[in-house]
mmCIF file with all atom_site columns, C-alpha atoms in Angstrom:
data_model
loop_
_atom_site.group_PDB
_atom_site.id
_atom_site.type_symbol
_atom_site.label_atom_id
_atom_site.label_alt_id
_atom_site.label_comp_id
_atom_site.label_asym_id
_atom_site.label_entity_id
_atom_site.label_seq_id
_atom_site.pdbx_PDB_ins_code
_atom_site.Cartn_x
_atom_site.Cartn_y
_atom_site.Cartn_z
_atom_site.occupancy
_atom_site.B_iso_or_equiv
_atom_site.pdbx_formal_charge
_atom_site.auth_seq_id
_atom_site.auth_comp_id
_atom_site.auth_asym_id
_atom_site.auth_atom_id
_atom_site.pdbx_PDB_model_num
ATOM 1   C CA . UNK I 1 1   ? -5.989  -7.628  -17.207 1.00 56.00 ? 1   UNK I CA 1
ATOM 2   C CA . UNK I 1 2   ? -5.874  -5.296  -13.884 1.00 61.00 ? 2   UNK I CA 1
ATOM 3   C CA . UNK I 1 3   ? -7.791  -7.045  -11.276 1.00 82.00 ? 3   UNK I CA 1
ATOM 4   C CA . UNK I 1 4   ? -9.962  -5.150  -9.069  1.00 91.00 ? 4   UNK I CA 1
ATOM 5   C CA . UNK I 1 5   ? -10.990 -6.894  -5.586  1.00 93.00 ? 5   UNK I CA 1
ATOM 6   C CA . UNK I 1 6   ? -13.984 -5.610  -3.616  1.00 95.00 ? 6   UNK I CA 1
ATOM 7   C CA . UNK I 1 7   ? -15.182 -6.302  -0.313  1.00 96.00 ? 7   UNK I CA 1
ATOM 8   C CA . UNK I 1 8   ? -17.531 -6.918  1.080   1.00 97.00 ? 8   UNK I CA 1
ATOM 9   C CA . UNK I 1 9   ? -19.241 -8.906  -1.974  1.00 94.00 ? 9   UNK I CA 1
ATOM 10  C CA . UNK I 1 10  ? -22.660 -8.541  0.495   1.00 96.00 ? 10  UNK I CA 1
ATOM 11  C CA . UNK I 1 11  ? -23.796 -5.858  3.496   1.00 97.00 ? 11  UNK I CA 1
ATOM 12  C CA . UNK I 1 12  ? -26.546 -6.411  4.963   1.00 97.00 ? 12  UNK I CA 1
ATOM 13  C CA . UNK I 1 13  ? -27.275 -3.227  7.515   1.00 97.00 ? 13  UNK I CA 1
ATOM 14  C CA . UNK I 1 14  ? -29.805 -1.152  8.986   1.00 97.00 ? 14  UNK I CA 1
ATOM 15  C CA . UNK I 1 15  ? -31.256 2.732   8.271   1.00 97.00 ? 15  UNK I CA 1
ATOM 16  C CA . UNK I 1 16  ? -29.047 4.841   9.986   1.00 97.00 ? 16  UNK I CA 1
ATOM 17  C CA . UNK I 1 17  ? -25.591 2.770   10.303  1.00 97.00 ? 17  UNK I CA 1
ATOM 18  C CA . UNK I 1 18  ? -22.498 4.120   8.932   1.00 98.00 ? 18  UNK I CA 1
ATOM 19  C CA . UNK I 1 19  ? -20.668 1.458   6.358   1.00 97.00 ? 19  UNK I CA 1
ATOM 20  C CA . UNK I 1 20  ? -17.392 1.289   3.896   1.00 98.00 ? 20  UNK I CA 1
ATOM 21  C CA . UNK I 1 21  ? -16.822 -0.572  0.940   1.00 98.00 ? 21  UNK I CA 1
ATOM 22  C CA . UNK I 1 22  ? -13.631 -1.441  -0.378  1.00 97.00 ? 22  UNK I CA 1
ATOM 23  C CA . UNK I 1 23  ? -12.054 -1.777  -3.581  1.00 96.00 ? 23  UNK I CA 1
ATOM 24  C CA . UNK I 1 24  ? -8.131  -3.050  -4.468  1.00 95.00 ? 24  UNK I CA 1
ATOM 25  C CA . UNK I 1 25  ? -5.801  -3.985  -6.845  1.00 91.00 ? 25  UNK I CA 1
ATOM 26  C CA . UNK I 1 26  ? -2.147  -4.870  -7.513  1.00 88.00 ? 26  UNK I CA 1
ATOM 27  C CA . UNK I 1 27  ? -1.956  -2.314  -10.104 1.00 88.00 ? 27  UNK I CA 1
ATOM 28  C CA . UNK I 1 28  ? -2.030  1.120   -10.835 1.00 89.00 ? 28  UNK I CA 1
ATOM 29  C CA . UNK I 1 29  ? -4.848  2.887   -12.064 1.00 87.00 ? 29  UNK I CA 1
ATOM 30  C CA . UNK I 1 30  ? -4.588  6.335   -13.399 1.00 87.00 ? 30  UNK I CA 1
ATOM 31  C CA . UNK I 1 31  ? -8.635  7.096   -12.794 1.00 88.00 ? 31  UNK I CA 1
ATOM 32  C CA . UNK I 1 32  ? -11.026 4.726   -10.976 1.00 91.00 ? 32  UNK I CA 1
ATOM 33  C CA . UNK I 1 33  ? -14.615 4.955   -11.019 1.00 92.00 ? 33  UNK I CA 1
ATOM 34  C CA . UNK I 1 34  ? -17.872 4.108   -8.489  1.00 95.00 ? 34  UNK I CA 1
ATOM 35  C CA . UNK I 1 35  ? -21.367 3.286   -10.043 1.00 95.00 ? 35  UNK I CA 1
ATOM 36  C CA . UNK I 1 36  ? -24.036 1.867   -8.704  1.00 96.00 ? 36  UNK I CA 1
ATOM 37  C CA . UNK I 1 37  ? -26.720 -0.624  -10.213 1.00 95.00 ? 37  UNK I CA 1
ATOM 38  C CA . UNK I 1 38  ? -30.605 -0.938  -8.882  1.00 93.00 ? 38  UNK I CA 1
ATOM 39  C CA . UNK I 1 39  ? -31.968 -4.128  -9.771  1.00 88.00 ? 39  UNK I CA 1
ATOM 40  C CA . UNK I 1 40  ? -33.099 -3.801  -13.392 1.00 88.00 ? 40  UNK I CA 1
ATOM 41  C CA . UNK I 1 41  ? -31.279 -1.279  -14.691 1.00 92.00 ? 41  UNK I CA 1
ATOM 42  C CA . UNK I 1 42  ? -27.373 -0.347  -15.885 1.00 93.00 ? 42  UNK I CA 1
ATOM 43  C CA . UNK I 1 43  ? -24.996 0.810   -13.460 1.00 94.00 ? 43  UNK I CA 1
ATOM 44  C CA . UNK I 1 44  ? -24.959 5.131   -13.243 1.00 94.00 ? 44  UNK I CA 1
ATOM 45  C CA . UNK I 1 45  ? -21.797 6.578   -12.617 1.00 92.00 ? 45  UNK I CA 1
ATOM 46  C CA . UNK I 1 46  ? -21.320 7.791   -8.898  1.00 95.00 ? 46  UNK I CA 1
ATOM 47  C CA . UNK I 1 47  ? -18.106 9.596   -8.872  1.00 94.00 ? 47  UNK I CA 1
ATOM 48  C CA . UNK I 1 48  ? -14.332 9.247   -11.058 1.00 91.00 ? 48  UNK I CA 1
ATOM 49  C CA . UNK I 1 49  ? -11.643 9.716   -8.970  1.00 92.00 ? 49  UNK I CA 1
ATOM 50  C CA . UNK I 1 50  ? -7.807  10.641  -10.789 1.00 90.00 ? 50  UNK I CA 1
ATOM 51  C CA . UNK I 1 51  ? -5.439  11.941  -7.456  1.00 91.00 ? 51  UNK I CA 1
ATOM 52  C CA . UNK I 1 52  ? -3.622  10.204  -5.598  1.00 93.00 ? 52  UNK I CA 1
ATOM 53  C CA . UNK I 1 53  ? -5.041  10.538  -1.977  1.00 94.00 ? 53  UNK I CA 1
ATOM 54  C CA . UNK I 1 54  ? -8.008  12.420  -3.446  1.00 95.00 ? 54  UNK I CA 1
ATOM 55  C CA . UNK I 1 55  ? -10.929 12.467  -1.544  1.00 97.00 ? 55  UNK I CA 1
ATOM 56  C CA . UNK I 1 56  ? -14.740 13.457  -2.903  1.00 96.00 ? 56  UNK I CA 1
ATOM 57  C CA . UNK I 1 57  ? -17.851 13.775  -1.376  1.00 97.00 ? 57  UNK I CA 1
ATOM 58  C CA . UNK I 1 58  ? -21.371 13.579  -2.645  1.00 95.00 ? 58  UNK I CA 1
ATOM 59  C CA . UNK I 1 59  ? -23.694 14.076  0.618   1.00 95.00 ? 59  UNK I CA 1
ATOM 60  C CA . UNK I 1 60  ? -23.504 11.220  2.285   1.00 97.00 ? 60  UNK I CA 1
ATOM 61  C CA . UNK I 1 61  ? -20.886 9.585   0.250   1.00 97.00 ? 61  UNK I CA 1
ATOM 62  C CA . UNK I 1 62  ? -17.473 9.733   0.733   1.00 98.00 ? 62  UNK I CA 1
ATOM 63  C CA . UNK I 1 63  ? -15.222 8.300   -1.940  1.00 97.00 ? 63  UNK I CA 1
ATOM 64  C CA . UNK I 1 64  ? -11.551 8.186   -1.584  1.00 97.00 ? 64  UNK I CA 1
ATOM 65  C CA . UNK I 1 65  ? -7.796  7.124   -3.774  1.00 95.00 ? 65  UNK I CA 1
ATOM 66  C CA . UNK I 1 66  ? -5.235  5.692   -2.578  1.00 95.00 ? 66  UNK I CA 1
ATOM 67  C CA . UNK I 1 67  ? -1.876  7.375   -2.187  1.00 93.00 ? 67  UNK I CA 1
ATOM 68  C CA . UNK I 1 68  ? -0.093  4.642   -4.582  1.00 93.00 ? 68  UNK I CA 1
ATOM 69  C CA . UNK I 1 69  ? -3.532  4.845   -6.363  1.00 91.00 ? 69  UNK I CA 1
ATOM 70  C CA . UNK I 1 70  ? -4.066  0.934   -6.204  1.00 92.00 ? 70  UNK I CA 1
ATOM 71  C CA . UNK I 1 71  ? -6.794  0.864   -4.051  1.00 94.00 ? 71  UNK I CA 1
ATOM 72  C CA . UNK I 1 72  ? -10.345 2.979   -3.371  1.00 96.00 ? 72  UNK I CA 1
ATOM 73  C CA . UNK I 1 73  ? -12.807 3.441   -0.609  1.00 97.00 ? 73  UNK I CA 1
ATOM 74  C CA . UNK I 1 74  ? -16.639 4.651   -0.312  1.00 98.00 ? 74  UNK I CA 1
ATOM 75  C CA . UNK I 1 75  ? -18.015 5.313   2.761   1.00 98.00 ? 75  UNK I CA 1
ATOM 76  C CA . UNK I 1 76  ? -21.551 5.887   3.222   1.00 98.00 ? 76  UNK I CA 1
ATOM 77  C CA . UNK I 1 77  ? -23.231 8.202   6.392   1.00 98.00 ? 77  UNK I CA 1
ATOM 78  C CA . UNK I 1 78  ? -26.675 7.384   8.014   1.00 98.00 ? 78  UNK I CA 1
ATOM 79  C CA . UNK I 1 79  ? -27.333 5.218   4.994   1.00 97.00 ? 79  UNK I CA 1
ATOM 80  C CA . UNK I 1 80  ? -30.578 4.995   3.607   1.00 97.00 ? 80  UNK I CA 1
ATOM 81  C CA . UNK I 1 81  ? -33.108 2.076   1.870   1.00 96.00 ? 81  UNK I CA 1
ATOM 82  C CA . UNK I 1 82  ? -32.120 4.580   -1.399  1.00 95.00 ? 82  UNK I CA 1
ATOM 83  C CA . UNK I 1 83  ? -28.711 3.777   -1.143  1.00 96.00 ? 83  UNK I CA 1
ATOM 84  C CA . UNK I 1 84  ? -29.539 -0.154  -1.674  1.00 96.00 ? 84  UNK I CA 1
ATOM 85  C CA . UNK I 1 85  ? -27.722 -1.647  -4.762  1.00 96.00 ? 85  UNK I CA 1
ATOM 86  C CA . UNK I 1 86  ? -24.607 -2.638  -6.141  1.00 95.00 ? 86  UNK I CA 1
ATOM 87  C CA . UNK I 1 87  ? -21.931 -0.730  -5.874  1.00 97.00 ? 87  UNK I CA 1
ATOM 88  C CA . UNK I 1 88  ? -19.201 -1.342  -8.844  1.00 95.00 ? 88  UNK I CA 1
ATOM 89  C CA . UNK I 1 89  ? -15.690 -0.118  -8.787  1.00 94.00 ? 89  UNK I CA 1
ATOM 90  C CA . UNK I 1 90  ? -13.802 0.838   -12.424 1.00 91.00 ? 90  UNK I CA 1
ATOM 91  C CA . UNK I 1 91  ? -10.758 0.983   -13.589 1.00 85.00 ? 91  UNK I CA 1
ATOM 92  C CA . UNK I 1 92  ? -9.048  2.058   -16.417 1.00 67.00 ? 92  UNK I CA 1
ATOM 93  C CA . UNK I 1 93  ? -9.293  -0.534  -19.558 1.00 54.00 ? 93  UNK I CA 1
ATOM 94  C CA . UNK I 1 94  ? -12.774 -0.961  -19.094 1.00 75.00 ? 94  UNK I CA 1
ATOM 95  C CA . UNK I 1 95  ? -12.219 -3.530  -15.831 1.00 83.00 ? 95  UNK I CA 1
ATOM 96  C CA . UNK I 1 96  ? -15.140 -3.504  -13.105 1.00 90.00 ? 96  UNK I CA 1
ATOM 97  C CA . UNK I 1 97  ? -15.232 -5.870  -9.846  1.00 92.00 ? 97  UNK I CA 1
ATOM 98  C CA . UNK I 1 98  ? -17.262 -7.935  -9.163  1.00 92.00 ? 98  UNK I CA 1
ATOM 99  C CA . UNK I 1 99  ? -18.980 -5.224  -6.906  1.00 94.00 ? 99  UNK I CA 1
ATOM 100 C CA . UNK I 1 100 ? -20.437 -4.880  -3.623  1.00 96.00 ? 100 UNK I CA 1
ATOM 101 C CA . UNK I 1 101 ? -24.630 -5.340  -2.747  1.00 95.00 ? 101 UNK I CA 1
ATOM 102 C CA . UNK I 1 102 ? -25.734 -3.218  -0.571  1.00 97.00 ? 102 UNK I CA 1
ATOM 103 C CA . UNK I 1 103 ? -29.523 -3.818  1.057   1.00 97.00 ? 103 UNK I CA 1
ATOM 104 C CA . UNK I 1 104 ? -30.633 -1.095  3.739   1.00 97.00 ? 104 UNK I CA 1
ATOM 105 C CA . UNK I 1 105 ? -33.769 -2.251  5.637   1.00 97.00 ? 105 UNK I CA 1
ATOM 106 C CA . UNK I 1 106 ? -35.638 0.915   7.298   1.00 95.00 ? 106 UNK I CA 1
ATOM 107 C CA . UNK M 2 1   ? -32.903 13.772  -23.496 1.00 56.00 ? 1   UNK M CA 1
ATOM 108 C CA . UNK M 2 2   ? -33.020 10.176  -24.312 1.00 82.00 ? 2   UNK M CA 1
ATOM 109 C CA . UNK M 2 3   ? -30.857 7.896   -22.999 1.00 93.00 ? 3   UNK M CA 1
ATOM 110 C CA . UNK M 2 4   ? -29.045 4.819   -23.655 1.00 96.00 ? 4   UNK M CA 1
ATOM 111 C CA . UNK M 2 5   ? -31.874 2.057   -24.769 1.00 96.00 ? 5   UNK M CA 1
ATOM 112 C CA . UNK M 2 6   ? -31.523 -1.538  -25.555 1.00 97.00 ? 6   UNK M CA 1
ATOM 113 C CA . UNK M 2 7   ? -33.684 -3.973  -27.162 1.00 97.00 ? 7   UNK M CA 1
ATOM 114 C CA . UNK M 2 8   ? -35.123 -6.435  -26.481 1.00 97.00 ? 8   UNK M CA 1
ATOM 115 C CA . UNK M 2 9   ? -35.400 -6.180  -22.511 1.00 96.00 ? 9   UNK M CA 1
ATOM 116 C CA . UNK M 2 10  ? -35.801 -9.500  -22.616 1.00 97.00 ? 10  UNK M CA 1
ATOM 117 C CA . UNK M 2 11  ? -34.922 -12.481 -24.674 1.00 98.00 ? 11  UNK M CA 1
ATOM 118 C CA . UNK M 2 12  ? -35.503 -16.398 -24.028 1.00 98.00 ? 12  UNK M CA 1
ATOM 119 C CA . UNK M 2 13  ? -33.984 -18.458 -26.911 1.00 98.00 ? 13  UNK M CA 1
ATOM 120 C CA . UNK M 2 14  ? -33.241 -22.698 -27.205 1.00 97.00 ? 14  UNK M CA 1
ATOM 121 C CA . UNK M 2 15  ? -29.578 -23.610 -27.672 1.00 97.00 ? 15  UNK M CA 1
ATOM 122 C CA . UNK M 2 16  ? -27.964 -23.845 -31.193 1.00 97.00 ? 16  UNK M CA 1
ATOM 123 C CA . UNK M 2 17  ? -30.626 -20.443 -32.075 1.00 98.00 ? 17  UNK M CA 1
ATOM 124 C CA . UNK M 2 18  ? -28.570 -17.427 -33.272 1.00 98.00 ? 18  UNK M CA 1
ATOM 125 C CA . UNK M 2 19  ? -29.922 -14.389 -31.279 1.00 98.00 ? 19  UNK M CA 1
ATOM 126 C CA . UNK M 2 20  ? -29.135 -10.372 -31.909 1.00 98.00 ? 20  UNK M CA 1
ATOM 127 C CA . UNK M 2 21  ? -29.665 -8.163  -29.453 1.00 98.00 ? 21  UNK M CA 1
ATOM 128 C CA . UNK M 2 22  ? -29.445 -4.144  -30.331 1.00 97.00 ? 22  UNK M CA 1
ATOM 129 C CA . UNK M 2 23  ? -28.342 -0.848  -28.856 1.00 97.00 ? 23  UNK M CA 1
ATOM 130 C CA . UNK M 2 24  ? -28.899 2.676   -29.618 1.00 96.00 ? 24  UNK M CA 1
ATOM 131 C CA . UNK M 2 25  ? -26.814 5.212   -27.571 1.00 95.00 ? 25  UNK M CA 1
ATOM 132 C CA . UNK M 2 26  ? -27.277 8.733   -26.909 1.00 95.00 ? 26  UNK M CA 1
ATOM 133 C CA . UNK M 2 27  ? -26.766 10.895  -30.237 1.00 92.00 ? 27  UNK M CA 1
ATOM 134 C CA . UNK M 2 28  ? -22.789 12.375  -30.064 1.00 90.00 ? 28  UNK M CA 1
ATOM 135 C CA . UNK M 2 29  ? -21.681 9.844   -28.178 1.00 92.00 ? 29  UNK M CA 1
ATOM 136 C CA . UNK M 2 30  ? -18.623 8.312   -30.482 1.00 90.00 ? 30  UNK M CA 1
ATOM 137 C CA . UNK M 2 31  ? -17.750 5.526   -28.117 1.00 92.00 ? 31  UNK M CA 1
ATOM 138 C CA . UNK M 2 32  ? -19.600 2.188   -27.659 1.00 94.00 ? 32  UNK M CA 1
ATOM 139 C CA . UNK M 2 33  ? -19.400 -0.184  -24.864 1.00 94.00 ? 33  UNK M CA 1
ATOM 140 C CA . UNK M 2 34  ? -20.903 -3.863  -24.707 1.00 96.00 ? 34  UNK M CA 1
ATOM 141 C CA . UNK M 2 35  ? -20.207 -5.566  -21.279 1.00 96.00 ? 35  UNK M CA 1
ATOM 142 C CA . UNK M 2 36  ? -22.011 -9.418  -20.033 1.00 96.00 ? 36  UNK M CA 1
ATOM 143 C CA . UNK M 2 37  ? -22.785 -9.403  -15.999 1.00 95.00 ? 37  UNK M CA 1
ATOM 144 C CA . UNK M 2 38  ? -23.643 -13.385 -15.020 1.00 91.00 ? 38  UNK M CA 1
ATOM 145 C CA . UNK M 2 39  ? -25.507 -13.623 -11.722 1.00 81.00 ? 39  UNK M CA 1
ATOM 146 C CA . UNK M 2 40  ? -22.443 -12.459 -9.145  1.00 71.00 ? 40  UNK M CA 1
ATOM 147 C CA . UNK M 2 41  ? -20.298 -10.797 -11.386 1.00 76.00 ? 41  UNK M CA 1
ATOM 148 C CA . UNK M 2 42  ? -19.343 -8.033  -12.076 1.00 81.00 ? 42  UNK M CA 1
ATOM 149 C CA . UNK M 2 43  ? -19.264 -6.369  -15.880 1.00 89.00 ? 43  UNK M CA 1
ATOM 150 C CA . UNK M 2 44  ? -17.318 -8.281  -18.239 1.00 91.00 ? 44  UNK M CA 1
ATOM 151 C CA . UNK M 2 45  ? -15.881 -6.552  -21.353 1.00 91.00 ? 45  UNK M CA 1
ATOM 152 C CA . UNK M 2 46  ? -16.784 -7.594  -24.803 1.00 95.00 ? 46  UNK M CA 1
ATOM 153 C CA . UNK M 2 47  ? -16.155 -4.904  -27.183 1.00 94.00 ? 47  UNK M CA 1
ATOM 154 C CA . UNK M 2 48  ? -16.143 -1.484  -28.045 1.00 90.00 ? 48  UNK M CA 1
ATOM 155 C CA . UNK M 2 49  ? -16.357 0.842   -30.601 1.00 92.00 ? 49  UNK M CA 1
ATOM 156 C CA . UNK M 2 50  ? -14.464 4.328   -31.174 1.00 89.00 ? 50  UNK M CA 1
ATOM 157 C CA . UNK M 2 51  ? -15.378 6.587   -33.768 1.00 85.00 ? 51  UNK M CA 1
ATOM 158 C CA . UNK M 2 52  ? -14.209 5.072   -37.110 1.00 83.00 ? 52  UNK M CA 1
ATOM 159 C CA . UNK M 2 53  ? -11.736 3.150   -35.585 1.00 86.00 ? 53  UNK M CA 1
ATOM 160 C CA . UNK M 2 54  ? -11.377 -0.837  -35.869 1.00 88.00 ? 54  UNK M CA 1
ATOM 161 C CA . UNK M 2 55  ? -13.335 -1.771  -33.014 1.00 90.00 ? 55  UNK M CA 1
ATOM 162 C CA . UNK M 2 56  ? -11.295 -3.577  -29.603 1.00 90.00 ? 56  UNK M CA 1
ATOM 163 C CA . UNK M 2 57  ? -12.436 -6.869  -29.516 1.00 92.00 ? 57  UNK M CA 1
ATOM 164 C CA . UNK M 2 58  ? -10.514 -8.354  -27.240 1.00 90.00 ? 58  UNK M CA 1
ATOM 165 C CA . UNK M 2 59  ? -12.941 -9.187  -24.901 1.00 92.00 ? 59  UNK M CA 1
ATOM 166 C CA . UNK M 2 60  ? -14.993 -11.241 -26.739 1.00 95.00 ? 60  UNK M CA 1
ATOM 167 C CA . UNK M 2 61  ? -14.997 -14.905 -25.313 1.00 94.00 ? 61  UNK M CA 1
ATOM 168 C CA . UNK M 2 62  ? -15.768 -16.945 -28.842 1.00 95.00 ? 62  UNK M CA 1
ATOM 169 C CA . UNK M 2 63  ? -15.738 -16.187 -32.453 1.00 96.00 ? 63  UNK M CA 1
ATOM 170 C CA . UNK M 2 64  ? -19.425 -17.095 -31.678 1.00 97.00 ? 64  UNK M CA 1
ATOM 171 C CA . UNK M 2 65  ? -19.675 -13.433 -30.852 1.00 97.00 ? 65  UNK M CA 1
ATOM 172 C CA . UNK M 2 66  ? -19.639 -10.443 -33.249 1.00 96.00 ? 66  UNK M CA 1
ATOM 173 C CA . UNK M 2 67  ? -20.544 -6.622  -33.124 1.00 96.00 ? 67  UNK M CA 1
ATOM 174 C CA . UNK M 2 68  ? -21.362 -4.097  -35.389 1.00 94.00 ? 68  UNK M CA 1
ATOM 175 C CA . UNK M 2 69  ? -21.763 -0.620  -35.231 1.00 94.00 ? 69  UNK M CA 1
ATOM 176 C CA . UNK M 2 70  ? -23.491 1.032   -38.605 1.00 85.00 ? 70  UNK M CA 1
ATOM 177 C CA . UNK M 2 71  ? -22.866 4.781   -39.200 1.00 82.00 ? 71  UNK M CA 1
ATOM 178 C CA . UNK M 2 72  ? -21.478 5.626   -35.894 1.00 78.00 ? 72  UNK M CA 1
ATOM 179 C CA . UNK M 2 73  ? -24.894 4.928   -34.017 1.00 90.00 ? 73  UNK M CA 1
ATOM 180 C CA . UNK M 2 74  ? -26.446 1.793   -33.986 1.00 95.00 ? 74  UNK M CA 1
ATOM 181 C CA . UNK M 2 75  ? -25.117 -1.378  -32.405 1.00 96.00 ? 75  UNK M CA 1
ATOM 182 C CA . UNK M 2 76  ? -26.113 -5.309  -32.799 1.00 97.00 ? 76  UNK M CA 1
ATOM 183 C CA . UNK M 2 77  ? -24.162 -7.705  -30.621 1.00 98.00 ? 77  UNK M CA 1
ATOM 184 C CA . UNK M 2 78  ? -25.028 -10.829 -32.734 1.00 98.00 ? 78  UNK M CA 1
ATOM 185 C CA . UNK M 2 79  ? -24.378 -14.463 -30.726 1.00 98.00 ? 79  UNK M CA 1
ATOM 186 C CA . UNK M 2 80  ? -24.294 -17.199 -32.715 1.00 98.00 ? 80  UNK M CA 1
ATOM 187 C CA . UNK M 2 81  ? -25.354 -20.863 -31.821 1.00 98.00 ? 81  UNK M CA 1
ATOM 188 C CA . UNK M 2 82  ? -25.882 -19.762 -28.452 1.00 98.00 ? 82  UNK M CA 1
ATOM 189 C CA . UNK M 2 83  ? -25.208 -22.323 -25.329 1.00 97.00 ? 83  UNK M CA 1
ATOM 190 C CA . UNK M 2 84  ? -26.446 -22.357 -22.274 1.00 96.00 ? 84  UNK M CA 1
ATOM 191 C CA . UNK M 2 85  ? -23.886 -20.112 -20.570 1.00 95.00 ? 85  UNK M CA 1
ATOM 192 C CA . UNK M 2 86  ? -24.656 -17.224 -22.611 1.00 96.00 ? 86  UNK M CA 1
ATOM 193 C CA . UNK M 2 87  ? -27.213 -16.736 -20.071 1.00 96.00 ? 87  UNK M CA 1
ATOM 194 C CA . UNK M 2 88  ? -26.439 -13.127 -18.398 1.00 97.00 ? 88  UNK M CA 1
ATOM 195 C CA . UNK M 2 89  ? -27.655 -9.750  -18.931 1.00 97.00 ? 89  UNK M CA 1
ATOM 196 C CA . UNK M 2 90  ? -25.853 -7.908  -21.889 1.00 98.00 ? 90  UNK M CA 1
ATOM 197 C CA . UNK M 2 91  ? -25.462 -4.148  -21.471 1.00 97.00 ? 91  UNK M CA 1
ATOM 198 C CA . UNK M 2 92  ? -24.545 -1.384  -23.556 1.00 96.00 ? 92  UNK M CA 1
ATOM 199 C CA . UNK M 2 93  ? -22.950 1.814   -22.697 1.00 94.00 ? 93  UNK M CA 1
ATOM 200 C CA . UNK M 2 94  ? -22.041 4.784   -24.559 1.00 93.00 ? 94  UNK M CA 1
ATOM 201 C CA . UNK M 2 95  ? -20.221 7.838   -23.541 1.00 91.00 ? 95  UNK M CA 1
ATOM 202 C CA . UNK M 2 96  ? -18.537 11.000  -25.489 1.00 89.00 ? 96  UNK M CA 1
ATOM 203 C CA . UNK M 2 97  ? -15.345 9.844   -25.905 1.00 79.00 ? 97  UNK M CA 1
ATOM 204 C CA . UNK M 2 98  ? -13.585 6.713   -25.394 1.00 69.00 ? 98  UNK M CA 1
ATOM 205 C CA . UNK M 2 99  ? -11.391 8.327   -22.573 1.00 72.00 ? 99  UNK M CA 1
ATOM 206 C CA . UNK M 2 100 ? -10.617 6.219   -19.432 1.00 64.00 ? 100 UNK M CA 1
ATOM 207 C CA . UNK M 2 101 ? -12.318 9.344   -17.224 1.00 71.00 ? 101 UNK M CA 1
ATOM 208 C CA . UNK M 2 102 ? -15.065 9.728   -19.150 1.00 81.00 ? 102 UNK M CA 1
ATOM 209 C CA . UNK M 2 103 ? -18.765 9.098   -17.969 1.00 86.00 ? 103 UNK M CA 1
ATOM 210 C CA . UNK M 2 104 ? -20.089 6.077   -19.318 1.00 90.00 ? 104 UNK M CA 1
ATOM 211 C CA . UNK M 2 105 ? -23.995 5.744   -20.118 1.00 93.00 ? 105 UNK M CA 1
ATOM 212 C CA . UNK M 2 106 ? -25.479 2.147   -19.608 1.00 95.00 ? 106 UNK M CA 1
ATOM 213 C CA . UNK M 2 107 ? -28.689 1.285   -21.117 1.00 96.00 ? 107 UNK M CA 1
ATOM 214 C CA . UNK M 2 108 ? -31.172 -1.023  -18.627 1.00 95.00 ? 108 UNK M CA 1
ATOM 215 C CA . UNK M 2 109 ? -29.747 -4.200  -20.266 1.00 96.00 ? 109 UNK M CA 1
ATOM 216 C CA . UNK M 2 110 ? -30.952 -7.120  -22.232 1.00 97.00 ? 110 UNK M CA 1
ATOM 217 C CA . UNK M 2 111 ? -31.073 -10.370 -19.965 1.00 97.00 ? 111 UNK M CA 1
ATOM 218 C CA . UNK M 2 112 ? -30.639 -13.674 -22.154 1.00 97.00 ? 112 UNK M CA 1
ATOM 219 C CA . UNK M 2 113 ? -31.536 -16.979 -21.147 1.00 97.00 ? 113 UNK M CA 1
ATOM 220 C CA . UNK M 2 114 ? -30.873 -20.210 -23.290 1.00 97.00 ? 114 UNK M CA 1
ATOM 221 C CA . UNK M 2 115 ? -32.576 -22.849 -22.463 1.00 96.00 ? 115 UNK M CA 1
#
């Protein structure tokens, strides 16, 4: 099994702040994935990202791979009470961390 | 069109009670996907389904724990004297094909609690 590590496990921030949440491994991934869960519901794919060094934006997020492709970012801009949930990281053979909640308070 | 939907949303059961909970994915969709999240984890792999294929159930924690899948659609994850740490919400997910880049649909979950 490929682990997949993300930090922080909890954010806590206000409307407006720029934040980053991380997610690594010891292991090569060919693809990784970001969802992200609201309370009550299943997680919705954010973004798949397959290049080493990729980067891919989707408005205010910013998602980027590794070089070596062990390790992912997402970086959020002016972030926004919408953007509250948890934010999973995939990786191939159906492994997901643990995640990362985000609450933004207006 | 619809989505991925699970049944029920909700389930209390006592421990030693045999419990089935069901999924219907989108229509196409040839792979299935059922996952556990406990309170502070993240999705844990049970089992999934690939066209005609012999499922992957490597993920399953007990042989207290069976799928099926009946003519390609229709799922029941079936858990059999359930214990108290079968508590978690079970999801489903289905997506086209059972290819490590493809999108994944989750339905809103089942939570389980044995008491």
């Amino acid at each position: 099994t490929q682990l997949l590590e993300q930090s922080p496990q909890f954010l806590s921030i206000q409307e407006g702040e720029n934040l980053t949440v991380y997610c690594n491994s010891s292991s090569v991934f060919s693809s990784l994935q970001w969802y992200r869960q609201e309370p009550g519901e299943g997680p919705v794919l954010l973004v798949t990202v397959v290049t080493g060094g990729e980067v891919k934006k989707l408005k205010r997020l910013t998602f980027q791979f590794g070089d070596a492709r062990k390790d992912s970012s997402l970086h959020i801009t002016a972030a926004q009470p919408g953007d509250t949930g948890l934010y999973l990281c995939s990786g191939y053979a159906l492994n997901f961390g643990k995640g990362t909640s985000l609450l933004v308070t207006p | 069109g619809a989505g991925v939907s699970q049944s029920p949303s909700n389930k209390v059961t006592e421990k030693g009670k045999d419990v089935e909970l069901r999924c219907d994915p989108i229509s196409g969709h040839t792979a299935l996907y059922w996952y556990r999240q406990s309170l502070g984890q993240g999705l844990e792999f049970l089992i999934y389904f690939q066209g005609n294929s012999a499922p992957d159930k490597s993920g399953l924690p007990s042989d207290r724990f069976s799928a099926e899948r009946t003519g390609g659609s229709v799922s029941t994850l079936t858990i059999q004297r359930t214990q108290q740490e079968d508590s978690a919400v079970y999801l489903c997910a289905s997506s086209f094909q059972a290819s490590h880049t493809d999108t994944q649909y989750f339905g809103p979950g089942t939570r389980l609690t044995v008491l």
